[in-house]
Short mmCIF file of N, CA and C and ligand atoms in Angstrom, two decimals:
data_model
loop_
_atom_site.label_atom_id
_atom_site.label_comp_id
_atom_site.label_asym_id
_atom_site.label_seq_id
_atom_site.Cartn_x
_atom_site.Cartn_y
_atom_site.Cartn_z
N MET A 37 0.83 -1.20 0.00
CA MET A 37 0.00 0.00 0.00
C MET A 37 0.87 1.25 0.00
N ALA A 38 1.85 1.28 -0.86
CA ALA A 38 2.71 2.45 -0.93
C ALA A 38 1.92 3.65 -1.43
N ASP A 39 0.96 3.39 -2.29
CA ASP A 39 0.14 4.46 -2.85
C ASP A 39 -1.07 4.66 -1.95
N GLY A 40 -1.17 5.86 -1.36
CA GLY A 40 -2.27 6.14 -0.44
C GLY A 40 -3.64 5.97 -1.08
N LYS A 41 -3.68 6.13 -2.39
CA LYS A 41 -4.97 6.07 -3.09
C LYS A 41 -5.56 4.66 -3.09
N THR A 42 -4.71 3.66 -2.84
CA THR A 42 -5.23 2.29 -2.89
C THR A 42 -5.81 1.86 -1.55
N ILE A 43 -5.65 2.70 -0.51
CA ILE A 43 -6.19 2.31 0.79
C ILE A 43 -7.71 2.33 0.73
N ARG A 44 -8.31 1.23 1.12
CA ARG A 44 -9.76 1.12 1.06
C ARG A 44 -10.38 1.69 2.32
N HIS A 45 -11.62 2.10 2.17
CA HIS A 45 -12.39 2.55 3.32
C HIS A 45 -12.85 1.30 4.06
N LEU A 46 -12.45 1.14 5.30
CA LEU A 46 -12.71 -0.11 5.99
C LEU A 46 -13.99 -0.03 6.83
N PRO A 47 -14.65 -1.15 7.03
CA PRO A 47 -15.83 -1.18 7.90
C PRO A 47 -15.45 -0.71 9.29
N GLY A 48 -16.30 0.07 9.91
CA GLY A 48 -16.00 0.57 11.25
C GLY A 48 -15.35 1.94 11.22
N ASP A 49 -14.85 2.34 10.06
CA ASP A 49 -14.30 3.68 9.90
C ASP A 49 -15.47 4.65 9.85
N ARG A 50 -15.51 5.61 10.76
CA ARG A 50 -16.66 6.50 10.85
C ARG A 50 -16.60 7.67 9.88
N ARG A 51 -15.41 7.90 9.28
CA ARG A 51 -15.33 9.03 8.35
C ARG A 51 -16.14 8.74 7.10
N PRO A 52 -16.79 9.77 6.52
CA PRO A 52 -17.54 9.52 5.28
C PRO A 52 -16.58 9.04 4.18
N ASP A 53 -17.05 8.10 3.39
CA ASP A 53 -16.24 7.56 2.29
C ASP A 53 -16.37 8.50 1.09
N THR A 54 -15.55 9.55 1.09
CA THR A 54 -15.72 10.59 0.07
C THR A 54 -15.35 10.10 -1.32
N ARG A 55 -14.53 9.09 -1.42
CA ARG A 55 -14.17 8.57 -2.75
C ARG A 55 -15.39 7.89 -3.38
N ALA A 56 -16.12 7.13 -2.57
CA ALA A 56 -17.35 6.51 -3.07
C ALA A 56 -18.38 7.58 -3.41
N MET A 57 -18.42 8.63 -2.59
CA MET A 57 -19.36 9.74 -2.86
C MET A 57 -19.08 10.37 -4.21
N ILE A 58 -17.80 10.63 -4.47
CA ILE A 58 -17.44 11.28 -5.73
C ILE A 58 -17.76 10.36 -6.91
N ARG A 59 -17.51 9.07 -6.74
CA ARG A 59 -17.81 8.13 -7.82
C ARG A 59 -19.30 8.12 -8.15
N VAL A 60 -20.15 8.05 -7.12
CA VAL A 60 -21.58 7.98 -7.37
C VAL A 60 -22.10 9.32 -7.88
N ASP A 61 -21.54 10.41 -7.39
CA ASP A 61 -22.02 11.72 -7.83
C ASP A 61 -21.62 12.00 -9.28
N GLN A 62 -20.41 11.61 -9.64
CA GLN A 62 -19.99 11.81 -11.03
C GLN A 62 -20.88 10.99 -11.96
N ALA A 63 -21.18 9.76 -11.55
CA ALA A 63 -22.06 8.91 -12.36
C ALA A 63 -23.45 9.53 -12.48
N GLY A 64 -23.94 10.08 -11.37
CA GLY A 64 -25.27 10.68 -11.37
C GLY A 64 -25.34 11.93 -12.24
N GLU A 65 -24.31 12.76 -12.14
CA GLU A 65 -24.31 13.98 -12.96
C GLU A 65 -24.16 13.62 -14.44
N TYR A 66 -23.40 12.59 -14.69
CA TYR A 66 -23.26 12.12 -16.07
C TYR A 66 -24.61 11.62 -16.59
N GLY A 67 -25.28 10.81 -15.78
CA GLY A 67 -26.59 10.29 -16.17
C GLY A 67 -27.60 11.41 -16.38
N ALA A 68 -27.56 12.41 -15.50
CA ALA A 68 -28.50 13.54 -15.61
C ALA A 68 -28.27 14.30 -16.91
N ALA A 69 -27.00 14.56 -17.21
CA ALA A 69 -26.69 15.26 -18.46
C ALA A 69 -27.20 14.47 -19.66
N ARG A 70 -27.09 13.16 -19.58
CA ARG A 70 -27.55 12.32 -20.70
C ARG A 70 -29.08 12.30 -20.80
N ILE A 71 -29.76 12.34 -19.66
CA ILE A 71 -31.23 12.37 -19.68
C ILE A 71 -31.71 13.63 -20.40
N TYR A 72 -31.13 14.78 -20.03
CA TYR A 72 -31.56 16.04 -20.66
C TYR A 72 -31.18 16.07 -22.13
N ALA A 73 -30.02 15.48 -22.47
CA ALA A 73 -29.63 15.40 -23.88
C ALA A 73 -30.63 14.55 -24.66
N GLY A 74 -31.10 13.46 -24.05
CA GLY A 74 -32.09 12.59 -24.69
C GLY A 74 -33.42 13.31 -24.89
N GLN A 75 -33.81 14.08 -23.89
CA GLN A 75 -35.06 14.85 -24.02
C GLN A 75 -34.95 15.85 -25.16
N LEU A 76 -33.82 16.54 -25.22
CA LEU A 76 -33.64 17.57 -26.25
C LEU A 76 -33.53 16.96 -27.64
N ALA A 77 -32.96 15.75 -27.71
CA ALA A 77 -32.84 15.08 -29.01
C ALA A 77 -34.23 14.82 -29.60
N VAL A 78 -35.20 14.53 -28.73
CA VAL A 78 -36.56 14.27 -29.21
C VAL A 78 -37.34 15.57 -29.40
N MET A 79 -37.22 16.47 -28.44
CA MET A 79 -38.06 17.67 -28.48
C MET A 79 -37.50 18.73 -29.42
N GLY A 80 -36.21 18.67 -29.67
CA GLY A 80 -35.60 19.65 -30.56
C GLY A 80 -35.62 21.04 -29.97
N GLY A 81 -35.28 22.02 -30.76
CA GLY A 81 -35.21 23.39 -30.25
C GLY A 81 -36.55 24.10 -30.31
N ARG A 82 -37.55 23.48 -30.94
CA ARG A 82 -38.78 24.22 -31.22
C ARG A 82 -39.75 24.23 -30.06
N HIS A 83 -39.71 23.15 -29.26
CA HIS A 83 -40.72 23.02 -28.22
C HIS A 83 -40.60 24.13 -27.19
N LYS A 84 -41.74 24.54 -26.64
CA LYS A 84 -41.71 25.67 -25.70
C LYS A 84 -40.95 25.34 -24.42
N MET A 85 -40.81 24.05 -24.11
CA MET A 85 -40.05 23.69 -22.90
C MET A 85 -38.56 23.51 -23.18
N ALA A 86 -38.19 23.57 -24.46
CA ALA A 86 -36.80 23.24 -24.81
C ALA A 86 -35.80 24.21 -24.16
N GLY A 87 -36.16 25.49 -24.12
CA GLY A 87 -35.26 26.48 -23.53
C GLY A 87 -34.98 26.16 -22.06
N GLU A 88 -36.04 25.78 -21.37
CA GLU A 88 -35.91 25.45 -19.95
C GLU A 88 -35.04 24.20 -19.78
N ILE A 89 -35.25 23.22 -20.65
CA ILE A 89 -34.46 21.98 -20.54
C ILE A 89 -33.00 22.26 -20.88
N ARG A 90 -32.78 23.13 -21.86
CA ARG A 90 -31.38 23.48 -22.19
C ARG A 90 -30.69 24.13 -21.00
N HIS A 91 -31.43 24.96 -20.28
CA HIS A 91 -30.88 25.60 -19.08
C HIS A 91 -30.50 24.54 -18.04
N MET A 92 -31.40 23.57 -17.82
CA MET A 92 -31.10 22.47 -16.88
C MET A 92 -29.88 21.68 -17.35
N ALA A 93 -29.84 21.41 -18.67
CA ALA A 93 -28.72 20.62 -19.22
C ALA A 93 -27.40 21.34 -19.01
N ALA A 94 -27.39 22.67 -19.16
CA ALA A 94 -26.16 23.44 -18.96
C ALA A 94 -25.72 23.36 -17.50
N GLN A 95 -26.69 23.38 -16.59
CA GLN A 95 -26.34 23.26 -15.17
C GLN A 95 -25.78 21.88 -14.86
N GLU A 96 -26.37 20.84 -15.47
CA GLU A 96 -25.84 19.47 -15.26
C GLU A 96 -24.42 19.37 -15.78
N GLN A 97 -24.15 20.06 -16.89
CA GLN A 97 -22.80 20.01 -17.44
C GLN A 97 -21.81 20.67 -16.46
N ARG A 98 -22.23 21.74 -15.81
CA ARG A 98 -21.37 22.38 -14.81
C ARG A 98 -21.12 21.42 -13.64
N HIS A 99 -22.17 20.74 -13.19
CA HIS A 99 -22.01 19.76 -12.10
C HIS A 99 -21.05 18.65 -12.52
N LEU A 100 -21.25 18.17 -13.75
CA LEU A 100 -20.42 17.07 -14.24
C LEU A 100 -18.96 17.51 -14.35
N ASP A 101 -18.73 18.73 -14.86
CA ASP A 101 -17.36 19.25 -14.97
C ASP A 101 -16.71 19.30 -13.59
N GLY A 102 -17.46 19.73 -12.59
CA GLY A 102 -16.92 19.81 -11.22
C GLY A 102 -16.56 18.44 -10.68
N MET A 103 -17.47 17.47 -10.88
CA MET A 103 -17.21 16.12 -10.37
C MET A 103 -16.06 15.46 -11.14
N ASP A 104 -16.01 15.72 -12.45
CA ASP A 104 -14.88 15.20 -13.25
C ASP A 104 -13.56 15.76 -12.71
N ARG A 105 -13.57 17.04 -12.35
CA ARG A 105 -12.35 17.68 -11.86
C ARG A 105 -11.88 17.05 -10.54
N VAL A 106 -12.77 16.95 -9.54
CA VAL A 106 -12.32 16.36 -8.25
C VAL A 106 -11.94 14.89 -8.43
N MET A 107 -12.63 14.23 -9.35
CA MET A 107 -12.31 12.82 -9.60
C MET A 107 -10.87 12.71 -10.12
N ARG A 108 -10.54 13.60 -11.06
CA ARG A 108 -9.18 13.62 -11.61
C ARG A 108 -8.16 13.99 -10.54
N GLU A 109 -8.44 15.09 -9.83
CA GLU A 109 -7.48 15.58 -8.84
C GLU A 109 -7.19 14.56 -7.74
N ARG A 110 -8.22 13.78 -7.41
CA ARG A 110 -8.04 12.84 -6.30
C ARG A 110 -7.80 11.41 -6.77
N GLY A 111 -7.76 11.23 -8.06
CA GLY A 111 -7.50 9.90 -8.61
C GLY A 111 -8.57 8.88 -8.26
N VAL A 112 -9.84 9.34 -8.24
CA VAL A 112 -10.94 8.41 -7.95
C VAL A 112 -11.31 7.67 -9.22
N ARG A 113 -11.45 6.37 -9.10
CA ARG A 113 -11.82 5.54 -10.24
C ARG A 113 -13.29 5.76 -10.56
N PRO A 114 -13.62 5.99 -11.84
CA PRO A 114 -15.05 6.15 -12.17
C PRO A 114 -15.79 4.81 -12.07
N THR A 115 -17.10 4.88 -11.99
CA THR A 115 -17.90 3.65 -12.02
C THR A 115 -17.63 2.90 -13.32
N ILE A 116 -17.66 1.59 -13.25
CA ILE A 116 -17.43 0.80 -14.47
C ILE A 116 -18.66 0.85 -15.38
N PHE A 117 -19.75 1.44 -14.88
CA PHE A 117 -20.99 1.44 -15.67
C PHE A 117 -21.19 2.71 -16.49
N GLY A 118 -20.13 3.48 -16.67
CA GLY A 118 -20.24 4.69 -17.48
C GLY A 118 -20.93 4.48 -18.82
N PRO A 119 -20.52 3.47 -19.58
CA PRO A 119 -21.18 3.25 -20.89
C PRO A 119 -22.67 2.93 -20.75
N LEU A 120 -23.03 2.28 -19.62
CA LEU A 120 -24.46 1.98 -19.40
C LEU A 120 -25.24 3.27 -19.14
N TRP A 121 -24.68 4.14 -18.29
CA TRP A 121 -25.38 5.42 -18.01
C TRP A 121 -25.47 6.26 -19.29
N HIS A 122 -24.44 6.14 -20.11
CA HIS A 122 -24.43 6.89 -21.38
C HIS A 122 -25.67 6.54 -22.21
N VAL A 123 -25.93 5.24 -22.32
CA VAL A 123 -27.05 4.76 -23.14
C VAL A 123 -28.37 4.87 -22.36
N ALA A 124 -28.37 4.43 -21.11
CA ALA A 124 -29.62 4.37 -20.35
C ALA A 124 -30.16 5.77 -20.05
N GLY A 125 -29.26 6.71 -19.73
CA GLY A 125 -29.71 8.07 -19.44
C GLY A 125 -30.35 8.69 -20.67
N HIS A 126 -29.68 8.57 -21.78
CA HIS A 126 -30.21 9.14 -23.03
C HIS A 126 -31.53 8.47 -23.40
N ALA A 127 -31.59 7.15 -23.25
CA ALA A 127 -32.82 6.41 -23.59
C ALA A 127 -33.98 6.83 -22.70
N LEU A 128 -33.69 7.02 -21.42
CA LEU A 128 -34.75 7.43 -20.49
C LEU A 128 -35.28 8.81 -20.87
N GLY A 129 -34.36 9.72 -21.16
CA GLY A 129 -34.78 11.08 -21.54
C GLY A 129 -35.57 11.06 -22.84
N ALA A 130 -35.08 10.31 -23.82
CA ALA A 130 -35.74 10.27 -25.12
C ALA A 130 -37.10 9.58 -25.02
N ALA A 131 -37.15 8.46 -24.29
CA ALA A 131 -38.41 7.70 -24.20
C ALA A 131 -39.49 8.52 -23.52
N THR A 132 -39.13 9.19 -22.44
CA THR A 132 -40.16 9.97 -21.74
C THR A 132 -40.59 11.17 -22.58
N ALA A 133 -39.64 11.77 -23.31
CA ALA A 133 -40.00 12.89 -24.18
C ALA A 133 -40.90 12.43 -25.32
N LEU A 134 -40.71 11.19 -25.78
CA LEU A 134 -41.57 10.65 -26.84
C LEU A 134 -42.99 10.46 -26.34
N ILE A 135 -43.14 10.06 -25.07
CA ILE A 135 -44.49 9.94 -24.50
C ILE A 135 -45.14 11.33 -24.52
N GLY A 136 -44.34 12.33 -24.20
CA GLY A 136 -44.86 13.70 -24.23
C GLY A 136 -44.10 14.59 -23.26
N PRO A 137 -44.23 15.90 -23.43
CA PRO A 137 -43.50 16.84 -22.57
C PRO A 137 -43.82 16.69 -21.09
N LYS A 138 -45.09 16.36 -20.79
CA LYS A 138 -45.43 16.20 -19.37
C LYS A 138 -44.76 14.98 -18.77
N ALA A 139 -44.63 13.92 -19.58
CA ALA A 139 -43.94 12.71 -19.11
C ALA A 139 -42.45 13.00 -18.92
N ALA A 140 -41.88 13.80 -19.83
CA ALA A 140 -40.47 14.18 -19.68
C ALA A 140 -40.28 14.92 -18.36
N MET A 141 -41.18 15.84 -18.07
CA MET A 141 -41.07 16.60 -16.82
C MET A 141 -41.35 15.73 -15.60
N ALA A 142 -42.25 14.74 -15.75
CA ALA A 142 -42.51 13.81 -14.65
C ALA A 142 -41.24 13.01 -14.35
N CYS A 143 -40.54 12.62 -15.40
CA CYS A 143 -39.26 11.90 -15.25
C CYS A 143 -38.26 12.78 -14.52
N THR A 144 -38.15 14.04 -14.96
CA THR A 144 -37.22 14.97 -14.33
C THR A 144 -37.55 15.15 -12.86
N GLU A 145 -38.84 15.29 -12.57
CA GLU A 145 -39.22 15.49 -11.17
C GLU A 145 -38.82 14.30 -10.32
N ALA A 146 -39.02 13.09 -10.86
CA ALA A 146 -38.68 11.86 -10.12
C ALA A 146 -37.16 11.76 -9.91
N VAL A 147 -36.41 12.01 -10.98
CA VAL A 147 -34.95 11.91 -10.90
C VAL A 147 -34.41 12.92 -9.89
N GLU A 148 -34.86 14.16 -10.02
CA GLU A 148 -34.30 15.22 -9.17
C GLU A 148 -34.73 15.07 -7.71
N THR A 149 -35.90 14.45 -7.49
CA THR A 149 -36.32 14.17 -6.11
C THR A 149 -35.33 13.23 -5.45
N ILE A 150 -34.94 12.19 -6.17
CA ILE A 150 -33.99 11.22 -5.61
C ILE A 150 -32.61 11.85 -5.45
N ILE A 151 -32.20 12.67 -6.43
CA ILE A 151 -30.87 13.29 -6.33
C ILE A 151 -30.83 14.25 -5.14
N ASP A 152 -31.93 14.99 -4.94
CA ASP A 152 -31.99 15.90 -3.78
C ASP A 152 -31.85 15.11 -2.48
N GLN A 153 -32.56 14.00 -2.37
CA GLN A 153 -32.45 13.17 -1.15
C GLN A 153 -31.03 12.64 -0.99
N HIS A 154 -30.46 12.20 -2.10
CA HIS A 154 -29.11 11.63 -2.10
C HIS A 154 -28.08 12.68 -1.67
N TYR A 155 -28.14 13.86 -2.26
CA TYR A 155 -27.21 14.92 -1.88
C TYR A 155 -27.46 15.37 -0.44
N GLY A 156 -28.73 15.31 -0.02
CA GLY A 156 -29.07 15.66 1.36
C GLY A 156 -28.39 14.72 2.35
N GLU A 157 -28.39 13.43 2.03
CA GLU A 157 -27.72 12.45 2.90
C GLU A 157 -26.21 12.70 2.93
N GLN A 158 -25.65 13.02 1.77
CA GLN A 158 -24.20 13.23 1.71
C GLN A 158 -23.80 14.48 2.49
N THR A 159 -24.56 15.55 2.33
CA THR A 159 -24.17 16.79 2.99
C THR A 159 -24.31 16.65 4.51
N GLU A 160 -25.26 15.81 4.94
CA GLU A 160 -25.39 15.53 6.36
C GLU A 160 -24.16 14.75 6.86
N ALA A 161 -23.75 13.77 6.06
CA ALA A 161 -22.56 12.99 6.45
C ALA A 161 -21.31 13.84 6.48
N LEU A 162 -21.26 14.86 5.61
CA LEU A 162 -20.07 15.71 5.53
C LEU A 162 -20.13 16.89 6.50
N ALA A 163 -21.22 16.97 7.27
CA ALA A 163 -21.34 18.04 8.26
C ALA A 163 -20.27 17.92 9.34
N ASP A 164 -19.57 16.78 9.38
CA ASP A 164 -18.48 16.61 10.35
C ASP A 164 -17.23 17.40 9.96
N GLY A 165 -17.29 18.09 8.81
CA GLY A 165 -16.17 18.94 8.42
C GLY A 165 -15.03 18.19 7.77
N SER A 166 -15.26 16.93 7.41
CA SER A 166 -14.15 16.11 6.90
C SER A 166 -13.75 16.47 5.47
N ASP A 167 -14.66 17.10 4.72
CA ASP A 167 -14.32 17.42 3.33
C ASP A 167 -15.08 18.67 2.87
N PRO A 168 -14.62 19.84 3.32
CA PRO A 168 -15.35 21.08 3.02
C PRO A 168 -15.49 21.34 1.52
N GLU A 169 -14.49 20.98 0.72
CA GLU A 169 -14.56 21.23 -0.73
C GLU A 169 -15.73 20.46 -1.34
N LEU A 170 -15.79 19.17 -1.03
CA LEU A 170 -16.85 18.34 -1.60
C LEU A 170 -18.22 18.78 -1.08
N LYS A 171 -18.29 19.11 0.20
CA LYS A 171 -19.57 19.53 0.78
C LYS A 171 -20.08 20.81 0.09
N ALA A 172 -19.18 21.75 -0.16
CA ALA A 172 -19.58 23.00 -0.81
C ALA A 172 -20.11 22.73 -2.22
N MET A 173 -19.45 21.81 -2.94
CA MET A 173 -19.92 21.46 -4.28
C MET A 173 -21.31 20.84 -4.22
N ILE A 174 -21.49 19.91 -3.29
CA ILE A 174 -22.77 19.20 -3.18
C ILE A 174 -23.89 20.17 -2.82
N ASP A 175 -23.61 21.08 -1.88
CA ASP A 175 -24.64 22.05 -1.49
C ASP A 175 -25.00 22.96 -2.67
N ASP A 176 -23.98 23.35 -3.42
CA ASP A 176 -24.16 24.20 -4.60
C ASP A 176 -25.01 23.46 -5.65
N TYR A 177 -24.64 22.26 -5.98
CA TYR A 177 -25.35 21.51 -7.02
C TYR A 177 -26.77 21.15 -6.57
N ARG A 178 -26.88 20.81 -5.29
CA ARG A 178 -28.19 20.42 -4.76
C ARG A 178 -29.22 21.53 -4.95
N ALA A 179 -28.79 22.78 -4.79
CA ALA A 179 -29.71 23.91 -4.98
C ALA A 179 -30.24 23.91 -6.42
N ASP A 180 -29.38 23.60 -7.38
CA ASP A 180 -29.84 23.51 -8.78
C ASP A 180 -30.81 22.35 -8.96
N GLU A 181 -30.52 21.21 -8.35
CA GLU A 181 -31.38 20.03 -8.52
C GLU A 181 -32.79 20.31 -7.98
N VAL A 182 -32.84 21.01 -6.86
CA VAL A 182 -34.15 21.36 -6.27
C VAL A 182 -34.91 22.29 -7.22
N GLU A 183 -34.16 23.20 -7.84
CA GLU A 183 -34.75 24.10 -8.84
C GLU A 183 -35.31 23.28 -10.01
N HIS A 184 -34.55 22.30 -10.48
CA HIS A 184 -35.01 21.44 -11.59
C HIS A 184 -36.28 20.69 -11.18
N ARG A 185 -36.24 20.12 -9.98
CA ARG A 185 -37.38 19.35 -9.48
C ARG A 185 -38.63 20.21 -9.43
N ASP A 186 -38.50 21.41 -8.89
CA ASP A 186 -39.66 22.28 -8.72
C ASP A 186 -40.16 22.82 -10.06
N ALA A 187 -39.23 23.12 -10.97
CA ALA A 187 -39.63 23.59 -12.31
C ALA A 187 -40.38 22.49 -13.04
N ALA A 188 -39.89 21.26 -12.92
CA ALA A 188 -40.54 20.13 -13.58
C ALA A 188 -41.92 19.90 -12.96
N ALA A 189 -41.99 19.96 -11.64
CA ALA A 189 -43.27 19.72 -10.95
C ALA A 189 -44.30 20.76 -11.38
N ALA A 190 -43.86 21.98 -11.63
CA ALA A 190 -44.78 23.03 -12.05
C ALA A 190 -45.41 22.70 -13.41
N HIS A 191 -44.69 21.95 -14.25
CA HIS A 191 -45.21 21.58 -15.56
C HIS A 191 -46.08 20.33 -15.52
N THR A 192 -45.68 19.39 -14.69
CA THR A 192 -46.28 18.06 -14.80
C THR A 192 -47.42 17.84 -13.82
N GLY A 193 -47.49 18.65 -12.76
CA GLY A 193 -48.49 18.39 -11.73
C GLY A 193 -48.04 17.21 -10.89
N THR A 194 -48.73 16.94 -9.82
CA THR A 194 -48.26 15.89 -8.91
C THR A 194 -48.92 14.55 -9.17
N THR A 195 -49.96 14.52 -9.99
CA THR A 195 -50.68 13.26 -10.16
C THR A 195 -50.45 12.60 -11.52
N ALA A 196 -49.80 13.31 -12.46
CA ALA A 196 -49.56 12.73 -13.77
C ALA A 196 -48.47 11.67 -13.69
N HIS A 197 -48.64 10.58 -14.44
CA HIS A 197 -47.60 9.56 -14.60
C HIS A 197 -47.03 8.99 -13.31
N PRO A 198 -47.89 8.56 -12.36
CA PRO A 198 -47.36 8.03 -11.09
C PRO A 198 -46.54 6.75 -11.28
N VAL A 199 -46.95 5.91 -12.22
CA VAL A 199 -46.23 4.64 -12.42
C VAL A 199 -44.84 4.92 -12.99
N LEU A 200 -44.82 5.78 -14.02
CA LEU A 200 -43.53 6.16 -14.60
C LEU A 200 -42.60 6.73 -13.52
N GLN A 201 -43.14 7.59 -12.69
CA GLN A 201 -42.29 8.20 -11.66
C GLN A 201 -41.79 7.18 -10.65
N ALA A 202 -42.64 6.22 -10.30
CA ALA A 202 -42.21 5.19 -9.35
C ALA A 202 -41.09 4.34 -9.95
N VAL A 203 -41.23 4.03 -11.23
CA VAL A 203 -40.20 3.23 -11.91
C VAL A 203 -38.89 4.01 -11.98
N VAL A 204 -38.98 5.28 -12.34
CA VAL A 204 -37.77 6.11 -12.47
C VAL A 204 -37.09 6.28 -11.11
N ARG A 205 -37.90 6.51 -10.08
CA ARG A 205 -37.31 6.66 -8.73
C ARG A 205 -36.59 5.38 -8.31
N ALA A 206 -37.22 4.24 -8.57
CA ALA A 206 -36.60 2.95 -8.21
C ALA A 206 -35.31 2.75 -9.00
N GLY A 207 -35.34 3.11 -10.28
CA GLY A 207 -34.15 2.98 -11.12
C GLY A 207 -33.01 3.85 -10.62
N CYS A 208 -33.34 5.07 -10.22
CA CYS A 208 -32.31 5.98 -9.71
C CYS A 208 -31.71 5.45 -8.41
N ARG A 209 -32.57 4.94 -7.53
CA ARG A 209 -32.05 4.40 -6.26
C ARG A 209 -31.12 3.22 -6.52
N ALA A 210 -31.52 2.37 -7.47
CA ALA A 210 -30.69 1.21 -7.79
C ALA A 210 -29.35 1.65 -8.38
N ALA A 211 -29.40 2.65 -9.27
CA ALA A 211 -28.17 3.14 -9.91
C ALA A 211 -27.23 3.73 -8.85
N ILE A 212 -27.79 4.44 -7.87
CA ILE A 212 -26.96 5.02 -6.81
C ILE A 212 -26.31 3.90 -5.99
N ALA A 213 -27.09 2.89 -5.66
CA ALA A 213 -26.56 1.78 -4.85
C ALA A 213 -25.43 1.08 -5.58
N VAL A 214 -25.58 0.91 -6.89
CA VAL A 214 -24.55 0.23 -7.68
C VAL A 214 -23.29 1.09 -7.77
N ALA A 215 -23.47 2.37 -8.10
CA ALA A 215 -22.32 3.25 -8.34
C ALA A 215 -21.50 3.48 -7.08
N LYS A 216 -22.12 3.33 -5.90
CA LYS A 216 -21.37 3.46 -4.65
C LYS A 216 -20.31 2.37 -4.55
N ARG A 217 -20.64 1.21 -5.09
CA ARG A 217 -19.78 0.04 -4.90
C ARG A 217 -18.81 -0.17 -6.04
N ILE A 218 -19.34 -0.10 -7.27
CA ILE A 218 -18.46 -0.39 -8.41
C ILE A 218 -18.54 0.74 -9.42
FE1 FE2 B 399 -26.81 17.78 -11.38
FE1 FE2 B 400 -30.42 18.25 -11.98
#
């Protein structure tokens, strides 16, 4: 273990596992960027919601750039499922946009609800002051995710597409659980 980067986070260690956090967050921001790209690929520039989605997509790109940067600086290995998020994120965005703009927004609301909860758990874990840089990024990005969630909810209403939202929420939770580990 000459290289400090290879030291694993051991069970019983109370410090937050920030390397796992960065891996899952980078995967999530990557997936989010792909979802919005998929929506825009279907809706094009003409739809009245396209401007709003482009704004969200630009914010996801900023989040992704930030996570890519800390990942590089700290030598964190990315999730092995990058190619899957590349395809699955885009497919989810495109498929929901094909159902219709309200379904696309219902998808966004479901995704961002889970991301807000996820970032909320992380920022609570980092309240111990162990990683101020990462905590500041998460708090910053989380504010955007909440904005996305609320903007989407304003379009879709709370009762449209409950099954789709349940499936998307479950998928996001599963993706987070996987990306934490591998
Ligand atoms: Fe994001
Ligand atoms: Fe977002």
